[in-house]
Amino acid sequence: MGTDVEGWALGDQVVARTNPTAGGAFAEYALVPKEFLAKAPSTLPFNEAAGIPTAAGTAWQALFESFELTEGQKVLIHAGTGGVGSFAIQLAHRVAAKVIATASGSGLDIIRLLGADMGIDYRREDFTRQLSDIDVVLDTLGGETQQRSFDVLRTGGHLLSTVMPPDDTLAAAHNVTAGFVFHASDGQRLARVSKAIDQYGLRILVDRTVPFTEFIPAFRHQASGRAQGKIIIIFD
Ligand SMILES: NC(=O)c1ccc[n+]([C@@H]2O[C@H](COP(=O)([O-])OP(=O)(O)OC[C@H]3O[C@@H](n4cnc5c(N)ncnc54)[C@H](OP(=O)(O)O)[C@@H]3O)[C@@H](O)[C@H]2O)c1
């Protein structure tokens, strides 16, 4: 611990999102600025807490900082079984928003358990035919899904994407606003996330937990776009 670091003690259980451009999180030891640190939630297994910072931090930043999601608003969350989506559902549910999420197969049961009021099977149903007057869409898929999402927003609604900057011309044509969310590591936000997890019993959706030696197949699975939640890498 650095000599100018206050408020922390050796042995504290912490979570942090390292600088994404510098990397270094897949390691036994990581150097983290104190501004990025937060206490790990006490209600989750410590290993699983490693899955929180990027996914939950991004969901929080999108819903409560880029947008100000409040009670009664209708939010459409794409890929509700993804890392970001699974936290976004829980956080939106906690503020009593009306939560609609897309998923497929067994994922539909999962998103309901996480707090979605309505699930849409994206493999069988066209969300644009089922939805309208949505206040905010959280797009975690980009491409055609992002473009079609403009159709379901109410006038003055907002589209947030974690994947690619939305088309401003398309947004203007639909009388809505849109923006790209780029996660900025922030220990204070992460502390709010950690507190919410403990206070409301939020859970982390874990696709699998693997030793570091199985890192490559685990990442191939993540890159396939089929992971249900986070992949936890264990260092013995
Ligand atoms: N901008 C930032 O700062 C930031 C931060 C974090 C993440 N991201 C990005 O956000 C994206 C999402 O990442 P993530 O880790 O949350 O998710 P992810 O793990 O990539 O999502 C996988 C899940 O998406 C579901 N899915 C795939 N295609 C779908 C579709 N067309 N409709 C609905 N669900 C679908 C899959 O379910 P099925 O198997 O049932 O299809 C699977 O459970 C990634 O591109 C990531 O790089 C950006």
PDB file of C-alpha atoms in Angstrom, residues 56-70 73 75 84 91 135-139 154 156-163 166 176-184 186 189 192:
ATOM      1  CA  ALA A  56     -21.973  -3.523 -12.861  1.00  0.00           C
ATOM      2  CA  GLY A  57     -19.988  -0.287 -13.082  1.00  0.00           C
ATOM      3  CA  THR A  58     -20.937   0.107 -16.743  1.00  0.00           C
ATOM      4  CA  ALA A  59     -24.588  -0.652 -16.036  1.00  0.00           C
ATOM      5  CA  TRP A  60     -24.641   1.885 -13.195  1.00  0.00           C
ATOM      6  CA  GLN A  61     -22.875   4.585 -15.201  1.00  0.00           C
ATOM      7  CA  ALA A  62     -25.283   4.104 -18.096  1.00  0.00           C
ATOM      8  CA  LEU A  63     -28.550   4.005 -16.149  1.00  0.00           C
ATOM      9  CA  PHE A  64     -27.856   6.536 -13.390  1.00  0.00           C
ATOM     10  CA  GLU A  65     -25.195   8.886 -14.753  1.00  0.00           C
ATOM     11  CA  SER A  66     -25.549   8.985 -18.556  1.00  0.00           C
ATOM     12  CA  PHE A  67     -29.305   8.743 -17.915  1.00  0.00           C
ATOM     13  CA  GLU A  68     -31.269   9.277 -14.714  1.00  0.00           C
ATOM     14  CA  LEU A  69     -33.472   6.246 -14.545  1.00  0.00           C
ATOM     15  CA  THR A  70     -36.291   6.605 -12.060  1.00  0.00           C
ATOM     16  CA  GLN A  73     -39.842   4.614 -16.480  1.00  0.00           C
ATOM     17  CA  VAL A  75     -36.330   0.579 -19.900  1.00  0.00           C
ATOM     18  CA  VAL A  84     -23.756  -5.636 -18.251  1.00  0.00           C
ATOM     19  CA  LEU A  91     -30.346  -2.085 -10.804  1.00  0.00           C
ATOM     20  CA  ASP A 135     -38.105   5.820 -22.142  1.00  0.00           C
ATOM     21  CA  VAL A 136     -34.619   4.413 -22.501  1.00  0.00           C
ATOM     22  CA  VAL A 137     -32.912   1.553 -24.313  1.00  0.00           C
ATOM     23  CA  LEU A 138     -29.660   0.072 -23.073  1.00  0.00           C
ATOM     24  CA  ASP A 139     -28.017  -1.377 -26.176  1.00  0.00           C
ATOM     25  CA  ARG A 154     -41.040   7.428 -27.128  1.00  0.00           C
ATOM     26  CA  GLY A 156     -37.776  12.456 -26.379  1.00  0.00           C
ATOM     27  CA  GLY A 157     -36.552   9.022 -25.311  1.00  0.00           C
ATOM     28  CA  HIS A 158     -32.898   8.070 -25.074  1.00  0.00           C
ATOM     29  CA  LEU A 159     -30.711   5.294 -26.422  1.00  0.00           C
ATOM     30  CA  LEU A 160     -27.518   4.329 -24.617  1.00  0.00           C
ATOM     31  CA  SER A 161     -24.993   2.030 -26.251  1.00  0.00           C
ATOM     32  CA  THR A 162     -22.006   0.312 -24.683  1.00  0.00           C
ATOM     33  CA  VAL A 163     -20.937  -1.056 -28.055  1.00  0.00           C
ATOM     34  CA  PRO A 166     -25.299   5.643 -32.159  1.00  0.00           C
ATOM     35  CA  VAL A 176     -34.881  11.033 -29.556  1.00  0.00           C
ATOM     36  CA  THR A 177     -31.379  11.425 -28.183  1.00  0.00           C
ATOM     37  CA  ALA A 178     -28.624   8.840 -28.100  1.00  0.00           C
ATOM     38  CA  GLY A 179     -25.129   8.419 -26.748  1.00  0.00           C
ATOM     39  CA  PHE A 180     -22.212   6.060 -26.331  1.00  0.00           C
ATOM     40  CA  VAL A 181     -21.298   4.969 -22.805  1.00  0.00           C
ATOM     41  CA  PHE A 182     -17.617   4.466 -22.196  1.00  0.00           C
ATOM     42  CA  HIS A 183     -16.951   3.173 -18.713  1.00  0.00           C
ATOM     43  CA  ALA A 184     -14.690   5.427 -16.689  1.00  0.00           C
ATOM     44  CA  ASP A 186     -14.417   5.170 -10.501  1.00  0.00           C
ATOM     45  CA  ARG A 189     -19.362   4.558  -8.187  1.00  0.00           C
ATOM     46  CA  ARG A 192     -22.310   2.565  -4.514  1.00  0.00           C
TER      47      ARG A 192
END
